[in-house]
Amino acid sequence: MTGEGLEGFYRAGRRLLSRCHVRVAGREPLPVHARMTAADRARFVGTLRASPDAGPDPDVTVERVRRADGTERITLHSAAPRPLRLPLEVALGTDLADLSAIASGRTGPELPATVHDSGLRWTSPTGSSAVTADPPPTDALASAGLLRWEIELPPGGSASVELKARLDGEGPLRAVAQASATTPLAPARAAGDHPGAAALLRSCVDDLHALLLRDPTHPTDTHLAAGAPWRCGLAPAEALAAARMTLPLGTRLAAGTLRTLARTQLTDGPRSGMIPGPRRDAGPHLPPSCTATEATLLFPALLAEARRWGLPERETEELLPAAEQCLTWLRTTVGEGTYLSDPHPGGPQRCETQAHAHRAARLGADLLDAFGRPGGPGLRQWARSLRAAFQRDFWIDDLGGGRPAAARAPDGRLVPHLGAATAHLLDTGLLGGGERAPGLLDKVQTEQLARLLGSPMMDSGWGLRGLAAKEPGFNPFGHRSGAVRTHETAIAVAGLIAAGYEKEASGLLRGALAAADAFDHRLPEMYGGEQRTDGSAPIPHPAACRPAAAAAAAGVLLLTSLAGIRPDAPAGTVTLRPAASAPLGEIVLTGLRVAGAPFSVRIGRLGLAMVEEAADGLQLGV
C-alpha cells in the first residue's frame, strides 16, 4: 500500500490509512502474487533471501492478508534450516482525505503521526484515525510513522503481526451476518459442463453478502451498497435493479430494499411520489440522466415481480401505497402527453426511460388489480398508447434495417446513436401465469435490435459495449460511451433469451463468462470495451467498483436466465422457458428460492429443464 492514487483503508468515505510499507531485514520483499480471495479480502505474497548461504532461492515468504474491515495480517514464513532473527518494519501514513478529494486528485500531504497505545494516530480538523498492532511493536517512531518488531523465526516456523485501522471512537465493523437465519440471500450454487459457471455464481453470492447493509433505523431491513470503493452507500436505482436481478435468491432483499426506499419517498410538491436519487453521466450524446426517475419506475415493477416470486401478500400490501404513489407520479408527470421526459426543462425523452415507464405501468396495473385498487385500466390504456407511438416515433429507418433512437428531443428530433441502453427495451417484466409483459417494439423491430446487439459493433467479445464501436465519441473506457457494463450485458442476455434470440444471447453470455474467468470470476461494474482477439484479455477499468451490487446481481441473472424460471407464487405455479440451445451445456442450479422454499432446476444438453426441488404444492405451468 504505497499511498498513491486510490490505495488505502476507508471508512464512511474517509481514508483512514493510505500507506503501509513493509520492510524485512531492511529490504522490501519481492512481490510474486496478489489476488482477491473474497469480496472483502485480498492476499499479497512476497519473498526474500534472509540467510547469507541461501543461494538463489528465497527462504522467507512474506504474506499479507488485507480485509475490508480495516485489518491486515502480516505473516513471515521461514524455510531456512536454522533460526532467524529478522527486523520487521512497517511504515504507515495517511492524509485522512475524503473520497471525493481523492477521486479528483485534490489530496493534501500526509499528516504527522503521534504514538498512540500500541500504534500510531493521525489527527485533522475533520477527525482522527489510529492503527493499533498486535503484538505491540518493539519500537514506535512517530516522526517517521514507523513501527518495528524483532521477529524470531524457528526453522520452518512462522510469526504474524496484525494491524487494525479505525476511526477514533469507532468500534469494529459489524457486517450483516451470512448465517442462513439472518441473510436475505439463498445459498445458490451452480454445477455442470461449463467450468466457470459454478465459480461465477459462488463469487456473485459472496460479493452480494459483502455489500449488504442494514437500515440503521430499521435493522431488520437490508439493502445493497452500490459498490466499493466509490459508492459504499445506498444508490436507489442500483439497489432496486440488483434486488430485482437477485429475486431467484429469495424476496427478502427486495422487501428490505423496498421498505428502506419507501421511507425516502417524497410526499409533497411537484415531485411527490418520487424516490430521490442522484444524476448519472449518460455519455457524450446526452445530458446526465435522473436516477430518481429510474428508481421511481423500478419500485412498482420490483414489488410486482417480488410478489410473483413469493413475497407474502401481507408484505406486498404494506408496500402497495408507496408503489401507488410512484404510479401516480408517472401518470401525473406524463399528463395528457405520451412520453416521459427527464425532469428538467428541455429534458430528452430517453428510450430506456420509456421502457422503464411502460414496464412499470403494465406490472403496476396487474398489482393494483390483484389488490382491488383503482387505476389499473388507465395505466394499461396509457401503456398501449405509448407502445403504438414509440414504434412510430422512436424508430429510425436506414439501409441496415433500422434502429431504435437513443432519445427524442422535445421538438421531435431523434438522437440516433446506438448504445447498450436499448437492451432495456427487451426487459419487459413478468406478469401472472408465467407470461412476459409486452414490450415497446414489435416483432420485426425486436428482431432487428437483437441482430444489432449481437453484431461486432456492440458485442466486444467480452460483453455488450455501452456505445457501438463505430459511433462518434466511442471510447472503450467511457462510462457510458463504450465500456462494457456487466449489468447491461446481463439485461441483454436475459431479454434476448426470453424473446427467442438465443444465438445473439449466447455470444454475449459466453463473452461475459470469459471476462469473469479473467477477473477471477468476480465481475467488476465495468471494463474496457476493446475488441476481443486471440490471446487477449479484458482490460480493467480504473474507476470500476469491484465488488459492485449490479455486477454481482448480473451474474445471478446471467445464469438463472438459462432456466427461464417464471414463477407465479400467488397462483401456486412456476413455468420454465429454458434456452433451447443450451449455450453452456448441462447446468444445474440448486439452492434458489421460489414461493419461499428451496428450488433447484436442471437444464440438460438438449435444452430441456427439469425441476429437482420445489415447494410443496407448487405446480409446473404450461
Coordinates of C-alpha atoms in Angstrom, one line a residue:
M1 CA 0.0 0.0 0.0
T2 CA 2.0 2.9 -1.3
G3 CA -0.2 5.9 -0.7
E4 CA -0.5 6.6 -4.4
G5 CA -3.9 7.1 -6.1
L6 CA -6.8 5.4 -4.5
E7 CA -4.9 3.0 -2.3
G8 CA -5.9 2.8 1.3
F9 CA -8.4 1.7 4.0
Y10 CA -11.6 3.7 4.0
R11 CA -14.5 4.2 6.5
A12 CA -17.5 6.4 5.8
G13 CA -15.9 7.9 2.8
R14 CA -12.7 8.9 4.5
R15 CA -9.2 7.4 4.1
L16 CA -8.1 6.0 7.4
L17 CA -4.7 4.7 6.1
S18 CA -3.1 5.4 2.8
R19 CA 0.4 3.9 3.2
C20 CA 1.5 0.6 4.7
H21 CA 5.1 -0.1 3.5
V22 CA 6.7 -3.3 4.8
R23 CA 10.4 -4.0 5.0
V24 CA 12.1 -7.2 6.4
A25 CA 15.7 -7.1 7.3
G26 CA 15.9 -3.7 5.7
R27 CA 14.6 -4.8 2.3
E28 CA 11.3 -4.8 0.5
P29 CA 10.0 -8.3 -0.3
L30 CA 9.9 -9.1 -4.0
P31 CA 6.1 -9.2 -4.9
V32 CA 5.2 -12.5 -6.5
H33 CA 1.4 -12.8 -6.1
A34 CA -1.7 -10.6 -5.5
R35 CA -5.3 -11.5 -5.8
M36 CA -8.7 -11.0 -4.2
T37 CA -9.7 -14.2 -2.3
A38 CA -13.2 -12.9 -1.3
A39 CA -15.2 -9.9 -1.9
D40 CA -13.8 -8.3 1.2
R41 CA -10.3 -9.8 1.3
A42 CA -7.1 -9.7 -0.7
R43 CA -3.8 -11.7 -0.3
F44 CA -0.4 -10.5 -1.3
V45 CA 2.8 -12.6 -1.2
G46 CA 6.4 -11.5 -1.5
T47 CA 9.7 -13.4 -1.0
L48 CA 13.3 -12.6 0.1
R49 CA 16.6 -14.3 0.9
A50 CA 17.4 -13.8 4.6
S51 CA 20.2 -16.3 5.0
P52 CA 23.6 -15.4 3.6
D53 CA 24.1 -19.0 2.4
A54 CA 20.6 -19.4 0.9
G55 CA 21.8 -19.4 -2.7
P56 CA 19.5 -18.2 -5.4
D57 CA 16.3 -19.4 -3.7
P58 CA 14.2 -17.2 -1.3
D59 CA 13.9 -18.7 2.2
V60 CA 11.4 -16.3 3.7
T61 CA 7.9 -15.7 2.4
V62 CA 6.0 -12.6 3.5
E63 CA 2.2 -13.0 3.3
R64 CA -0.1 -10.0 3.7
V65 CA -3.9 -10.7 4.1
R66 CA -5.9 -7.4 3.9
R67 CA -9.5 -7.2 4.8
A68 CA -12.1 -4.5 4.1
D69 CA -12.9 -4.2 7.8
G70 CA -9.5 -2.3 8.3
T71 CA -7.3 -5.2 9.4
E72 CA -4.1 -6.5 7.8
R73 CA -2.2 -9.6 9.0
I74 CA 1.5 -9.7 8.0
T75 CA 3.0 -13.2 8.3
L76 CA 6.6 -14.3 7.9
H77 CA 7.2 -17.9 6.9
S78 CA 10.7 -19.3 7.1
A79 CA 12.1 -22.2 5.0
A80 CA 15.6 -21.6 6.4
P81 CA 17.4 -24.6 8.1
R82 CA 18.4 -22.5 11.1
P83 CA 16.7 -20.0 13.4
L84 CA 16.3 -16.4 12.0
R85 CA 16.1 -13.1 13.9
L86 CA 14.6 -10.5 11.5
P87 CA 13.7 -6.9 12.0
L88 CA 10.2 -6.2 10.6
E89 CA 9.4 -2.5 9.9
V90 CA 6.1 -1.1 8.8
A91 CA 5.9 2.5 7.7
L92 CA 2.4 4.0 7.9
G93 CA 0.9 7.2 6.8
T94 CA -2.4 8.9 5.9
D95 CA -3.9 12.1 4.7
L96 CA -7.4 11.5 6.1
A97 CA -8.7 12.7 2.8
D98 CA -12.3 12.2 1.8
L99 CA -13.2 10.1 -1.2
S100 CA -14.3 13.0 -3.5
A101 CA -11.0 14.8 -3.0
I102 CA -9.1 11.6 -3.8
A103 CA -11.1 11.0 -6.9
S104 CA -10.4 14.5 -8.2
G105 CA -6.7 14.5 -7.3
R106 CA -7.1 17.2 -4.6
T107 CA -5.5 15.4 -1.6
G108 CA -3.0 17.1 0.6
P109 CA 0.2 15.9 2.2
E110 CA 0.4 13.1 4.8
L111 CA -0.4 14.2 8.3
P112 CA 2.1 14.0 11.2
A113 CA 1.7 10.9 13.4
T114 CA 1.8 10.6 17.2
V115 CA 2.5 7.4 19.2
H116 CA -0.8 6.0 20.5
D117 CA -1.3 3.0 22.7
S118 CA 0.2 0.1 20.7
G119 CA 0.4 2.0 17.4
L120 CA 0.1 5.4 15.8
R121 CA -2.6 8.1 15.5
W122 CA -3.3 10.9 12.9
T123 CA -5.5 13.9 13.5
S124 CA -7.0 16.5 11.2
P125 CA -9.8 19.2 11.6
T126 CA -12.3 16.6 10.3
G127 CA -11.4 13.7 12.6
S128 CA -8.7 11.3 13.5
S129 CA -7.7 7.7 12.9
A130 CA -5.4 5.2 14.6
V131 CA -3.6 2.0 13.8
T132 CA -3.0 -0.5 16.6
A133 CA -0.8 -3.5 16.4
D134 CA -0.9 -7.0 17.9
P135 CA 1.6 -7.8 19.3
P136 CA 2.7 -4.3 20.3
P137 CA 5.8 -3.1 18.4
T138 CA 9.2 -3.1 20.0
D139 CA 9.7 0.5 18.8
A140 CA 7.4 3.2 17.5
L141 CA 8.8 6.3 15.8
A142 CA 6.2 8.9 15.3
S143 CA 8.3 11.3 13.2
A144 CA 8.8 8.6 10.6
G145 CA 5.4 6.9 11.1
L146 CA 7.3 3.7 11.8
L147 CA 6.5 0.5 13.8
R148 CA 9.3 -2.0 14.4
W149 CA 9.5 -5.6 15.7
E150 CA 12.2 -8.1 16.2
I151 CA 10.8 -11.3 14.8
E152 CA 12.1 -14.7 15.9
L153 CA 11.6 -17.5 13.3
P154 CA 12.5 -21.1 14.1
P155 CA 13.4 -23.4 11.2
G156 CA 10.2 -23.9 9.2
G157 CA 8.3 -21.6 11.5
S158 CA 6.0 -18.6 11.1
A159 CA 5.2 -15.4 13.0
S160 CA 2.4 -12.8 12.5
V161 CA 1.6 -9.2 13.2
E162 CA -1.9 -7.8 12.9
L163 CA -2.7 -4.2 12.2
K164 CA -6.1 -2.6 12.8
A165 CA -7.1 0.8 11.3
R166 CA -10.0 2.5 12.9
L167 CA -11.6 5.9 13.1
D168 CA -11.2 7.2 16.6
G169 CA -14.2 6.4 18.7
E170 CA -15.5 3.8 16.3
G171 CA -15.9 0.2 17.3
P172 CA -15.2 -2.8 15.0
L173 CA -17.3 -3.0 11.8
R174 CA -20.3 -5.3 12.1
A175 CA -21.3 -6.7 8.7
V176 CA -24.7 -8.3 8.0
A177 CA -24.4 -11.9 9.1
Q178 CA -24.2 -14.5 6.4
A179 CA -25.8 -17.3 8.5
S180 CA -28.8 -18.8 6.9
A181 CA -31.1 -17.5 9.6
T182 CA -30.2 -13.8 9.0
T183 CA -29.0 -13.4 5.4
P184 CA -31.7 -12.4 2.9
L185 CA -29.9 -14.4 0.1
A186 CA -30.3 -18.0 -0.6
P187 CA -27.1 -20.1 -0.8
A188 CA -27.4 -20.7 -4.6
R189 CA -24.9 -22.9 -6.3
A190 CA -24.3 -24.0 -9.9
A191 CA -22.7 -27.1 -11.4
G192 CA -22.5 -28.5 -14.9
D193 CA -20.5 -28.6 -18.1
H194 CA -19.1 -25.1 -18.1
P195 CA -16.2 -24.8 -15.7
G196 CA -16.8 -21.2 -14.9
A197 CA -20.5 -21.2 -14.0
A198 CA -20.0 -22.6 -10.5
A199 CA -17.2 -20.2 -9.6
L200 CA -19.1 -17.2 -11.0
L201 CA -22.3 -17.9 -9.0
R202 CA -20.3 -18.6 -5.9
S203 CA -18.4 -15.3 -6.2
C204 CA -21.6 -13.4 -7.0
V205 CA -23.3 -14.6 -3.9
D206 CA -20.1 -13.8 -1.9
D207 CA -20.0 -10.2 -3.3
L208 CA -23.7 -9.6 -2.6
H209 CA -23.2 -10.7 1.0
A210 CA -20.2 -8.4 1.3
L211 CA -22.2 -5.4 0.1
L212 CA -25.2 -6.0 2.4
L213 CA -26.1 -3.0 4.6
R214 CA -28.7 -2.6 7.4
D215 CA -31.0 0.4 7.6
P216 CA -29.7 1.9 10.8
T217 CA -33.2 2.9 12.0
H218 CA -34.8 -0.4 10.9
P219 CA -32.1 -3.0 11.3
T220 CA -34.3 -5.9 10.1
D221 CA -34.3 -4.3 6.6
T222 CA -31.3 -4.9 4.5
H223 CA -30.2 -3.5 1.1
L224 CA -27.1 -3.4 -1.0
A225 CA -24.4 -0.8 -1.2
A226 CA -23.7 0.2 -4.8
G227 CA -20.1 -0.9 -4.7
A228 CA -16.6 -0.4 -3.3
P229 CA -14.7 1.8 -3.2
W230 CA -16.6 4.7 -4.9
R231 CA -20.2 4.1 -3.8
C232 CA -20.3 2.3 -0.4
G233 CA -23.7 3.6 0.4
L234 CA -27.3 3.3 -0.9
A235 CA -27.8 4.2 -4.5
P236 CA -31.6 3.8 -5.0
A237 CA -31.7 2.8 -8.7
E238 CA -28.8 0.3 -8.4
A239 CA -30.2 -1.2 -5.2
L240 CA -33.6 -1.8 -6.8
A241 CA -32.1 -3.2 -10.0
A242 CA -29.8 -5.5 -8.1
A243 CA -32.7 -6.7 -5.8
R244 CA -34.7 -7.4 -8.9
M245 CA -32.0 -9.5 -10.6
T246 CA -31.5 -11.5 -7.4
L247 CA -35.1 -12.5 -6.9
P248 CA -34.1 -16.1 -7.7
L249 CA -32.2 -15.9 -4.4
G250 CA -35.4 -15.0 -2.5
T251 CA -37.6 -12.0 -1.9
R252 CA -36.2 -10.8 1.5
L253 CA -33.6 -8.5 -0.1
A254 CA -36.3 -7.0 -2.4
A255 CA -38.6 -6.4 0.6
G256 CA -35.9 -4.8 2.7
T257 CA -34.8 -2.5 -0.2
L258 CA -38.4 -1.5 -1.0
R259 CA -39.2 -0.7 2.7
T260 CA -36.0 1.3 3.0
L261 CA -36.6 3.3 -0.1
A262 CA -40.3 3.8 0.7
R263 CA -39.2 5.8 3.8
T264 CA -37.3 8.2 1.5
Q265 CA -40.2 8.8 -0.9
L266 CA -41.2 12.4 -1.5
T267 CA -44.7 13.3 -0.3
D268 CA -45.0 17.0 -1.1
G269 CA -44.7 19.2 -4.1
P270 CA -44.5 18.5 -7.9
R271 CA -42.1 15.6 -7.3
S272 CA -44.4 13.9 -4.8
G273 CA -44.1 10.1 -5.2
M274 CA -40.6 10.1 -6.5
I275 CA -37.7 8.1 -4.9
P276 CA -34.9 10.6 -4.7
G277 CA -31.6 9.7 -6.4
P278 CA -28.5 11.5 -7.9
R279 CA -27.9 12.3 -11.6
R280 CA -25.7 9.9 -13.6
D281 CA -23.4 10.5 -16.6
A282 CA -25.0 9.4 -19.8
G283 CA -22.1 9.6 -22.3
P284 CA -21.2 12.2 -24.9
H285 CA -24.5 12.5 -26.7
L286 CA -27.0 13.1 -23.9
P287 CA -27.1 15.1 -20.7
P288 CA -26.8 13.3 -17.3
S289 CA -29.8 11.1 -16.6
C290 CA -32.0 11.2 -13.5
T291 CA -31.7 8.1 -11.4
A292 CA -34.6 9.3 -9.3
T293 CA -36.9 8.7 -12.3
E294 CA -35.4 5.2 -12.8
A295 CA -35.8 4.3 -9.2
T296 CA -39.4 5.5 -9.1
L297 CA -40.2 3.4 -12.1
L298 CA -38.3 0.3 -10.7
F299 CA -40.1 0.4 -7.4
P300 CA -43.6 -0.8 -8.5
A301 CA -42.0 -3.2 -11.0
L302 CA -39.9 -4.8 -8.3
L303 CA -42.8 -5.1 -5.9
A304 CA -45.0 -6.7 -8.6
E305 CA -42.3 -9.3 -9.6
A306 CA -41.3 -10.0 -6.0
R307 CA -44.9 -11.0 -5.4
R308 CA -44.7 -13.4 -8.3
W309 CA -41.5 -14.9 -6.8
G310 CA -43.1 -15.4 -3.4
L311 CA -43.2 -12.1 -1.4
P312 CA -46.1 -12.7 1.1
E313 CA -49.4 -10.9 0.3
R314 CA -49.3 -9.1 3.7
E315 CA -45.8 -7.6 3.0
T316 CA -46.9 -6.7 -0.6
E317 CA -50.0 -4.9 0.6
E318 CA -47.9 -2.9 3.2
L319 CA -45.7 -1.6 0.4
L320 CA -48.6 -1.1 -2.1
P321 CA -49.3 2.6 -1.0
A322 CA -45.7 3.6 -1.9
A323 CA -46.0 1.8 -5.3
E324 CA -49.3 3.6 -5.9
Q325 CA -47.6 6.9 -5.3
C326 CA -44.9 6.0 -7.8
L327 CA -47.5 5.2 -10.4
T328 CA -49.5 8.3 -9.6
W329 CA -46.3 10.4 -10.1
L330 CA -45.8 8.7 -13.5
R331 CA -49.4 9.4 -14.7
T332 CA -49.3 13.0 -13.3
T333 CA -45.9 13.7 -14.9
V334 CA -46.9 12.4 -18.3
G335 CA -50.3 14.2 -18.0
E336 CA -52.0 14.3 -21.4
G337 CA -48.8 13.5 -23.2
T338 CA -47.4 10.2 -24.3
Y339 CA -43.7 10.2 -23.3
L340 CA -41.9 10.6 -20.0
S341 CA -39.2 13.3 -20.2
D342 CA -36.3 13.9 -18.0
P343 CA -37.5 16.1 -15.0
H344 CA -35.8 19.3 -16.1
P345 CA -36.7 21.9 -18.7
G346 CA -36.0 20.7 -22.2
G347 CA -35.0 17.3 -20.9
P348 CA -34.9 14.5 -23.5
Q349 CA -37.2 11.5 -23.7
R350 CA -34.8 8.6 -23.4
C351 CA -35.6 5.2 -24.9
E352 CA -34.7 3.3 -21.7
T353 CA -36.9 5.7 -19.6
Q354 CA -39.9 4.8 -21.9
A355 CA -39.1 1.1 -21.4
H356 CA -39.0 1.5 -17.6
A357 CA -42.2 3.5 -17.7
H358 CA -44.0 1.0 -19.9
R359 CA -43.0 -1.9 -17.7
A360 CA -44.0 0.0 -14.5
A361 CA -47.4 0.7 -16.0
R362 CA -48.1 -2.9 -17.1
L363 CA -46.8 -4.6 -14.0
G364 CA -48.2 -1.9 -11.8
A365 CA -51.7 -2.3 -13.3
D366 CA -51.5 -6.1 -12.6
L367 CA -50.5 -5.3 -9.0
L368 CA -53.4 -2.8 -8.5
D369 CA -55.9 -5.2 -9.9
A370 CA -54.7 -8.0 -7.7
F371 CA -55.5 -6.0 -4.5
G372 CA -58.7 -4.4 -5.8
R373 CA -57.1 -0.9 -6.1
P374 CA -58.3 1.5 -8.8
G375 CA -56.0 2.8 -11.6
G376 CA -55.1 -0.4 -13.5
P377 CA -57.2 0.2 -16.6
G378 CA -55.9 3.7 -17.0
L379 CA -52.3 2.5 -16.8
R380 CA -52.9 -0.2 -19.4
Q381 CA -54.5 2.3 -21.8
W382 CA -51.6 4.7 -21.5
A383 CA -49.1 1.8 -22.0
R384 CA -50.9 0.8 -25.2
S385 CA -50.8 4.4 -26.5
L386 CA -47.1 4.6 -25.6
R387 CA -46.3 1.3 -27.4
A388 CA -48.1 2.4 -30.6
A389 CA -46.4 5.8 -30.6
F390 CA -43.0 4.5 -29.7
Q391 CA -42.9 2.1 -32.6
R392 CA -43.6 5.0 -34.9
D393 CA -41.7 7.9 -33.2
F394 CA -38.5 6.2 -31.9
W395 CA -37.6 4.0 -34.8
I396 CA -35.0 5.2 -37.3
D397 CA -35.2 3.5 -40.7
D398 CA -31.9 3.0 -42.5
L399 CA -30.3 0.8 -45.1
G400 CA -29.1 -1.6 -42.3
G401 CA -32.7 -2.4 -41.2
G402 CA -33.2 0.4 -38.8
R403 CA -32.6 1.0 -35.1
P404 CA -34.3 2.5 -32.0
A405 CA -33.3 6.1 -31.3
A406 CA -31.3 6.6 -28.1
A407 CA -33.6 9.5 -27.2
R408 CA -36.1 12.1 -28.6
A409 CA -35.8 15.8 -28.0
P410 CA -39.0 17.7 -27.1
D411 CA -39.1 19.1 -30.6
G412 CA -39.2 15.6 -32.0
R413 CA -35.5 15.5 -33.2
L414 CA -34.1 12.0 -32.7
V415 CA -30.7 11.1 -31.1
P416 CA -29.6 8.3 -33.4
H417 CA -26.6 6.8 -31.6
L418 CA -26.8 3.0 -30.9
G419 CA -25.9 2.1 -27.3
A420 CA -26.5 -0.5 -24.6
A421 CA -29.4 1.4 -23.2
T422 CA -31.5 -0.1 -26.0
A423 CA -31.2 -3.5 -24.2
H424 CA -33.7 -2.3 -21.7
L425 CA -36.3 -2.4 -24.5
L426 CA -36.1 -6.2 -24.2
D427 CA -36.6 -6.2 -20.4
T428 CA -40.4 -6.3 -20.3
G429 CA -41.1 -7.8 -16.9
L430 CA -43.1 -10.8 -15.5
L431 CA -46.9 -11.0 -15.4
G432 CA -49.0 -13.8 -14.0
G433 CA -49.2 -17.3 -15.4
G434 CA -45.5 -17.2 -16.4
E435 CA -46.2 -14.6 -19.2
R436 CA -43.9 -11.8 -20.0
A437 CA -45.3 -8.3 -20.4
P438 CA -45.4 -7.0 -23.9
G439 CA -42.5 -4.8 -25.0
L440 CA -42.4 -1.4 -26.8
L441 CA -41.1 -2.9 -30.0
D442 CA -43.0 -5.0 -32.5
K443 CA -41.6 -8.4 -33.7
V444 CA -39.7 -7.1 -36.7
Q445 CA -38.1 -4.3 -34.6
T446 CA -37.2 -6.7 -31.8
E447 CA -35.5 -9.0 -34.3
Q448 CA -33.5 -6.1 -35.7
L449 CA -32.5 -4.9 -32.3
A450 CA -31.4 -8.5 -31.4
R451 CA -29.2 -8.5 -34.6
L452 CA -27.6 -5.2 -33.7
L453 CA -26.9 -6.2 -30.1
G454 CA -25.2 -9.4 -31.3
S455 CA -23.2 -7.6 -34.0
P456 CA -19.4 -6.8 -33.6
M457 CA -20.4 -3.1 -33.2
M458 CA -22.0 -3.9 -29.9
D459 CA -20.6 -7.3 -28.8
S460 CA -17.0 -6.8 -27.9
G461 CA -16.4 -10.5 -27.4
W462 CA -16.3 -9.8 -23.6
G463 CA -19.9 -8.4 -23.3
L464 CA -22.1 -5.5 -24.5
R465 CA -20.4 -2.2 -25.2
G466 CA -22.1 0.9 -23.8
L467 CA -21.9 2.6 -27.3
A468 CA -21.4 0.9 -30.7
A469 CA -17.8 0.9 -31.8
K470 CA -18.5 2.9 -35.0
E471 CA -20.4 5.7 -33.3
P472 CA -18.9 9.2 -32.9
G473 CA -17.5 9.6 -29.4
F474 CA -16.8 5.9 -28.9
N475 CA -14.3 5.3 -26.0
P476 CA -13.6 1.8 -24.8
F477 CA -13.1 3.2 -21.3
G478 CA -16.1 5.6 -21.4
H479 CA -18.5 5.0 -18.5
R480 CA -21.5 5.1 -21.0
S481 CA -19.7 5.5 -24.2
G482 CA -18.0 2.2 -24.9
A483 CA -17.0 0.4 -21.7
V484 CA -18.7 -3.0 -21.1
R485 CA -21.2 -2.7 -18.3
T486 CA -21.9 -6.0 -16.7
H487 CA -25.4 -5.1 -15.7
E488 CA -26.5 -4.2 -19.2
T489 CA -24.9 -7.2 -20.7
A490 CA -27.0 -9.4 -18.4
I491 CA -30.1 -7.4 -19.2
A492 CA -29.4 -8.0 -22.9
V493 CA -28.7 -11.7 -22.4
A494 CA -31.9 -12.3 -20.4
G495 CA -34.0 -10.3 -22.8
L496 CA -32.7 -12.0 -25.9
I497 CA -33.2 -15.5 -24.4
A498 CA -36.8 -14.6 -23.3
A499 CA -37.5 -13.2 -26.8
G500 CA -36.1 -16.3 -28.5
Y501 CA -32.9 -14.8 -30.0
E502 CA -30.5 -17.3 -28.4
K503 CA -27.7 -17.0 -31.0
E504 CA -27.1 -13.4 -30.1
A505 CA -27.7 -14.1 -26.4
S506 CA -25.1 -17.0 -26.4
G507 CA -22.4 -14.8 -27.9
L508 CA -22.8 -12.1 -25.2
L509 CA -23.2 -14.8 -22.4
R510 CA -20.0 -16.6 -23.4
G511 CA -18.1 -13.4 -23.6
A512 CA -19.2 -12.3 -20.2
L513 CA -18.2 -15.7 -18.7
A514 CA -14.8 -15.4 -20.4
A515 CA -14.4 -12.0 -18.9
A516 CA -15.4 -13.4 -15.5
D517 CA -12.7 -16.0 -15.8
A518 CA -10.1 -13.3 -16.5
F519 CA -11.3 -11.4 -13.4
D520 CA -11.1 -14.5 -11.1
H521 CA -14.9 -14.9 -11.5
R522 CA -15.5 -11.6 -9.7
L523 CA -17.0 -9.4 -12.3
P524 CA -16.4 -5.6 -11.9
E525 CA -19.0 -3.0 -12.5
M526 CA -17.5 -2.3 -16.0
Y527 CA -14.3 -3.0 -18.0
G528 CA -12.8 -1.9 -21.3
G529 CA -14.8 -2.3 -24.4
E530 CA -11.9 -3.2 -26.7
Q531 CA -12.5 -6.0 -29.2
R532 CA -11.6 -9.5 -28.1
T533 CA -8.8 -11.1 -30.1
D534 CA -6.9 -14.4 -29.8
G535 CA -4.8 -14.4 -26.7
S536 CA -6.3 -11.1 -25.4
A537 CA -7.9 -10.4 -22.0
P538 CA -10.5 -7.8 -20.9
I539 CA -8.8 -4.7 -19.6
P540 CA -9.9 -3.4 -16.2
H541 CA -11.5 0.0 -15.9
P542 CA -9.6 2.2 -13.4
A543 CA -12.8 3.7 -12.0
A544 CA -14.9 0.5 -11.7
C545 CA -16.4 -0.7 -8.4
R546 CA -15.4 -4.3 -7.5
P547 CA -17.4 -5.7 -5.9
A548 CA -20.4 -4.0 -7.3
A549 CA -24.0 -4.8 -6.5
A550 CA -25.3 -4.5 -10.0
A551 CA -22.4 -6.6 -11.4
A552 CA -22.8 -9.4 -8.8
A553 CA -26.6 -9.5 -9.3
A554 CA -26.0 -9.5 -13.0
G555 CA -24.0 -12.8 -12.6
V556 CA -27.1 -14.3 -10.9
L557 CA -29.3 -13.1 -13.8
L558 CA -26.9 -14.4 -16.5
L559 CA -27.0 -18.0 -15.1
T560 CA -30.7 -18.2 -14.0
S561 CA -31.9 -16.7 -17.3
L562 CA -30.8 -20.0 -18.9
A563 CA -33.5 -21.8 -17.0
G564 CA -36.2 -19.2 -17.8
I565 CA -37.8 -19.5 -14.4
R566 CA -41.2 -17.7 -14.4
P567 CA -42.9 -18.2 -11.1
D568 CA -46.4 -17.1 -10.1
A569 CA -46.5 -17.8 -6.3
P570 CA -50.0 -16.4 -5.8
A571 CA -51.3 -18.9 -8.3
G572 CA -49.1 -21.7 -7.0
T573 CA -47.3 -22.3 -10.3
V574 CA -43.9 -22.0 -11.9
T575 CA -43.2 -22.1 -15.6
L576 CA -39.9 -22.9 -17.2
R577 CA -38.8 -21.4 -20.6
P578 CA -35.1 -22.6 -20.8
A579 CA -32.7 -21.6 -23.5
A580 CA -33.3 -24.4 -26.1
S581 CA -29.8 -24.2 -27.5
A582 CA -28.3 -24.9 -24.0
P583 CA -25.3 -22.5 -24.7
L584 CA -23.4 -23.7 -21.6
G585 CA -24.3 -27.4 -22.0
E586 CA -25.9 -29.0 -18.9
I587 CA -26.2 -26.7 -15.9
V588 CA -27.8 -27.5 -12.5
L589 CA -28.9 -24.6 -10.3
T590 CA -29.5 -25.5 -6.7
G591 CA -30.4 -23.5 -3.6
L592 CA -32.6 -21.0 -5.3
R593 CA -35.9 -19.9 -3.7
V594 CA -39.3 -19.8 -5.3
A595 CA -42.5 -19.2 -3.2
G596 CA -40.4 -19.1 0.0
A597 CA -39.0 -22.6 -0.4
P598 CA -35.8 -24.1 -1.9
F599 CA -35.9 -24.5 -5.6
S600 CA -33.5 -26.5 -7.9
V601 CA -33.6 -27.0 -11.6
R602 CA -31.5 -28.9 -14.1
I603 CA -31.2 -27.8 -17.8
G604 CA -29.9 -30.7 -20.0
R605 CA -27.7 -30.5 -23.0
L606 CA -30.8 -30.7 -25.3
G607 CA -32.3 -27.5 -23.6
L608 CA -34.9 -29.4 -21.5
A609 CA -35.5 -28.2 -18.0
M610 CA -36.4 -30.4 -15.0
V611 CA -37.4 -29.2 -11.5
E612 CA -35.5 -31.2 -8.9
E613 CA -36.7 -29.4 -5.8
A614 CA -39.6 -27.1 -5.2
A615 CA -42.1 -26.0 -2.6
D616 CA -44.9 -28.5 -1.7
G617 CA -47.9 -27.9 -3.9
L618 CA -46.1 -25.7 -6.4
Q619 CA -47.3 -26.8 -9.9
L620 CA -45.4 -26.8 -13.1
G621 CA -47.1 -24.4 -15.5
V622 CA -47.5 -24.9 -19.2

